[in-house]
Every structure is written in structure tokens, then in C-alpha cells.
XYZ file of C-alpha atoms in Angstrom:
246
model
C 31.606 -54.144 254.301
C 30.094 -55.456 257.489
C 30.618 -59.206 257.151
C 33.676 -59.302 259.430
C 32.390 -56.895 262.063
C 31.907 -59.450 264.820
C 35.361 -60.973 264.401
C 37.189 -57.927 265.649
C 34.626 -57.271 268.342
C 34.928 -60.812 269.718
C 38.563 -60.220 270.624
C 38.525 -59.352 274.360
C 41.958 -57.763 274.145
C 40.785 -55.388 271.438
C 37.695 -54.441 273.417
C 39.800 -53.659 276.477
C 42.241 -51.654 274.386
C 39.529 -49.402 272.965
C 37.623 -48.712 276.160
C 36.863 -50.429 279.446
C 33.272 -49.271 278.982
C 32.728 -51.237 275.784
C 30.497 -54.209 276.522
C 31.648 -57.759 275.957
C 31.446 -59.577 272.657
C 28.353 -61.481 273.617
C 26.324 -58.282 273.864
C 26.576 -57.496 270.186
C 29.127 -54.698 270.180
C 30.719 -54.601 266.735
C 33.306 -53.067 264.477
C 32.942 -52.521 260.761
C 35.361 -54.365 259.755
C 38.975 -55.412 259.580
C 38.324 -58.541 257.562
C 40.036 -61.389 259.337
C 41.842 -59.041 261.712
C 41.055 -60.970 264.870
C 42.087 -64.178 263.132
C 45.370 -62.813 261.816
C 47.658 -63.240 264.801
C 51.163 -63.774 263.524
C 50.038 -64.294 259.927
C 52.913 -64.006 257.443
C 53.346 -61.148 255.020
C 52.042 -61.470 251.491
C 54.078 -63.796 249.309
C 56.073 -62.599 246.342
C 59.303 -60.770 245.719
C 59.805 -57.374 247.361
C 58.356 -54.636 245.199
C 60.109 -51.277 245.356
C 57.828 -48.299 245.001
C 58.881 -45.069 243.346
C 58.927 -42.550 246.207
C 57.146 -39.227 246.048
C 58.650 -36.181 247.693
C 57.140 -35.344 251.060
C 54.471 -32.659 251.085
C 54.972 -29.592 253.253
C 53.103 -26.482 254.226
C 49.378 -26.080 254.917
C 47.219 -28.866 253.560
C 44.959 -26.468 251.680
C 47.691 -25.924 249.099
C 48.051 -29.672 248.595
C 44.382 -30.627 248.621
C 43.948 -30.878 244.858
C 46.805 -33.375 244.618
C 45.475 -35.389 247.559
C 41.972 -35.678 246.110
C 43.254 -36.497 242.616
C 45.274 -39.365 244.080
C 42.219 -40.995 245.693
C 40.032 -43.484 243.830
C 36.812 -45.453 244.205
C 37.306 -49.226 244.051
C 34.302 -51.378 243.136
C 33.703 -55.128 243.176
C 30.538 -56.401 244.855
C 30.200 -53.069 246.632
C 32.497 -50.074 246.711
C 35.346 -48.774 248.798
C 38.176 -46.319 248.430
C 41.872 -46.419 247.627
C 44.780 -44.166 246.738
C 47.792 -44.030 244.447
C 51.091 -44.895 246.134
C 53.212 -45.009 242.958
C 52.887 -43.030 239.714
C 53.085 -46.284 237.738
C 49.521 -47.016 238.838
C 49.839 -48.952 242.097
C 46.864 -48.403 244.412
C 46.521 -49.334 248.069
C 43.150 -50.383 249.476
C 41.602 -52.932 251.870
C 41.421 -56.651 251.192
C 37.741 -56.627 252.152
C 37.106 -54.040 249.411
C 38.451 -56.290 246.630
C 37.279 -59.578 248.150
C 38.539 -62.550 246.144
C 38.375 -60.690 242.830
C 41.233 -60.763 240.352
C 40.037 -57.564 238.689
C 38.109 -54.595 240.037
C 36.698 -51.325 238.740
C 38.744 -48.251 239.648
C 37.180 -44.812 239.258
C 39.649 -41.924 239.169
C 38.612 -38.718 240.893
C 36.805 -36.552 238.331
C 38.013 -38.972 235.691
C 37.203 -42.191 233.923
C 36.748 -45.686 235.276
C 39.386 -48.290 234.421
C 39.989 -51.938 235.211
C 42.492 -52.705 237.934
C 44.261 -55.992 238.599
C 44.629 -57.201 242.195
C 48.307 -58.117 242.424
C 48.751 -58.656 246.176
C 46.533 -59.009 249.218
C 46.786 -59.921 252.882
C 43.394 -60.645 254.440
C 44.776 -60.844 257.983
C 46.040 -57.259 257.854
C 43.172 -56.327 255.492
C 45.315 -54.702 252.814
C 45.518 -55.163 249.056
C 47.513 -53.781 246.138
C 45.795 -52.999 242.836
C 47.553 -52.118 239.559
C 46.123 -49.914 236.830
C 47.749 -48.373 233.775
C 49.818 -45.286 234.712
C 47.133 -42.638 235.253
C 49.299 -39.567 234.711
C 48.676 -38.401 238.276
C 50.995 -37.850 241.196
C 50.946 -40.473 243.944
C 50.646 -39.587 247.603
C 53.863 -39.548 249.643
C 54.011 -42.089 252.472
C 55.270 -40.862 255.844
C 57.848 -42.978 257.623
C 57.221 -41.360 261.009
C 54.338 -43.080 262.796
C 51.185 -41.185 263.659
C 51.318 -39.553 267.080
C 48.511 -39.153 269.577
C 47.057 -35.670 269.362
C 48.223 -34.783 265.864
C 45.787 -33.500 263.264
C 44.814 -35.962 260.535
C 42.396 -36.008 257.608
C 40.576 -38.992 256.119
C 39.670 -39.071 252.420
C 37.244 -41.489 250.776
C 33.832 -42.128 249.237
C 31.449 -42.503 252.204
C 28.142 -44.278 251.569
C 27.848 -43.273 247.913
C 30.341 -43.389 245.058
C 29.190 -39.931 244.020
C 30.739 -38.621 247.240
C 34.247 -39.455 246.012
C 37.204 -37.710 247.665
C 35.186 -36.507 250.663
C 37.529 -35.043 253.287
C 37.003 -35.126 257.060
C 39.250 -33.847 259.819
C 40.140 -35.087 263.291
C 42.982 -36.015 265.594
C 44.766 -39.232 266.474
C 43.013 -40.417 269.632
C 45.226 -43.392 270.416
C 47.419 -46.207 269.147
C 45.814 -49.588 269.842
C 47.170 -53.109 269.708
C 45.161 -56.295 269.326
C 46.183 -59.819 268.356
C 49.624 -58.654 267.288
C 48.165 -55.939 265.038
C 48.420 -52.171 265.482
C 45.636 -49.690 264.756
C 45.489 -45.924 264.696
C 42.366 -44.696 266.472
C 41.180 -41.305 265.199
C 37.976 -39.292 265.287
C 38.070 -38.192 261.631
C 34.631 -39.180 260.345
C 34.407 -42.211 258.045
C 31.520 -44.371 256.834
C 31.014 -47.551 254.796
C 32.625 -46.825 251.452
C 35.534 -44.988 253.098
C 37.419 -48.273 253.567
C 40.847 -48.197 251.954
C 41.020 -44.416 251.720
C 44.070 -42.550 252.994
C 44.584 -40.999 256.409
C 46.979 -38.099 255.932
C 48.816 -35.670 258.184
C 48.309 -31.912 258.204
C 50.367 -31.522 255.023
C 48.940 -34.494 253.117
C 51.473 -37.272 253.713
C 49.893 -40.697 254.271
C 50.105 -42.143 257.781
C 47.442 -44.849 257.421
C 44.391 -46.144 255.615
C 40.803 -46.496 256.769
C 39.733 -49.961 257.891
C 36.950 -49.945 260.508
C 34.170 -48.043 262.225
C 33.257 -49.223 265.703
C 29.572 -49.772 266.384
C 27.499 -50.037 269.529
C 25.370 -52.991 270.631
C 22.567 -51.909 268.282
C 24.864 -51.738 265.295
C 24.998 -47.960 265.250
C 28.277 -46.221 264.461
C 30.039 -45.020 267.593
C 30.870 -41.369 266.989
C 34.578 -40.695 266.758
C 35.738 -44.311 267.201
C 37.360 -45.124 263.876
C 40.336 -47.334 263.103
C 43.100 -47.035 260.534
C 45.976 -49.321 259.512
C 49.422 -47.710 259.905
C 50.963 -47.244 256.474
C 54.202 -48.942 257.520
C 52.309 -52.089 258.501
C 50.416 -52.112 255.208
C 53.654 -51.915 253.207
C 55.298 -54.635 255.281
C 52.434 -57.090 254.900
C 52.364 -56.599 251.132
C 56.162 -56.856 250.865
C 56.509 -53.329 249.486
C 59.639 -51.228 249.827
C 59.515 -47.453 249.947
């Protein structure tokens, strides 16, 4: 999870975008990680024919009424370690981070309060740190993806398996703190709490529609997580880089 931390932190433009108080790359400030993010300037989208996803109707109303569906759509993805992911199509397509699946062709996917199955990695883009995994149709509703970009100040919730797989579908709440740009890539900055293991989990709006996915936790010069400085990939960017249509 932490192998690519220094890459993002070595990008001076990213450091300036986050805060003018963040020390320079040489001091050891880090980010956990967007694998290859600082190296991905202008990298092309994933190869392959466009894949059209089956859309899910947008969720409305208070999120409490939709929470069971949201948690059931999240998964734990395991290869050398573990991360998170979520269903974006009822046929069994799962979105996660490229650094979660590594170079694996197949990964273990644990359904929330369900069984573990084998998933096949069908697409990945290391520069944008996104990957698409396919499992057999799980008989569960997918999460709807929001076309409207996240806005600064709006309430968001992050869902994932922080630190331990047993903590699957943990939910944390925060707000969008900013929209950051670095090396041609866009990040949502939010203070919803995430930890190693949360990577690839969904960031949803106050009704449960996906606006992004977890990718990085900023750390200080001693490698400690910086409270409230967490980064998420906009869902539209993830779909574009994997050549997905929604």
C-alpha cells in the first residue's frame, strides 16, 4: 500500500496544491499512495473496446435509508495485501485501485457478509491507479455513479475495510475540502477518515451515489497520517481511464 508514497510527494506541484505549509519532497513528506500517479502525466486511457455499464438508478433521500445497499455493494479485494472495491454493474464488475490488484490476473473478492470468490482483473491503468475486476453476477445491486462532480463543502462518506479485513464496509463521514490538480490528474480532497485497506472503496454523496474512490492518505515527514488530508479519484476520471461508458 505504501510503495508509491514518495512518488506523489516528490511532485512539487502537488505539494503546492495541497498546502503551502507542506515541506518539500526532500524532507520526507509522503502520501499513501496513488501508484504511479506522479509519473502518469498524459498517460493514455486503458486499451480495449469501450465497455458500456448497466446504469443503476440514482439514489435519493437520506443516506440512512440506503446504507444497507451501499454496504452490500462494497467488497474486500485481496492479492498480496488487501484493499476495497465496489460493484458498479450488477453483472459483477468491480472498481478498485490498480495498486490493490498489483500485476495479478486474478484476485480474491470477499462480498460483504458473504462468501469469497475469485475475480479476474480485466482492465487497469496504473497511472490513474484504477482497475476493473469481474466476478460472477453476485445477485446484488450496484452503486449508482454520479455524473455531477463533487463540490467543495458537500457532505461525503467513505466506505472500505480500514487496516483489517474484518472491518469490511466501515463508513466514515466528512466534507469535500478541495479539488486538487497535479501532473494533469485531478483529486478530490476530503476529510472523511480512511486508512490502509480503504484503497479502492467508494466515496459517496449524502444519498449514496458514487462521486469517487479512495486512493491516498497524506502523511507527515515522520510517516504519520495527516488528519483529514485524504485523496480520492473522481469517478468520471476512473471511468474514462478504463474506457467505461455509463
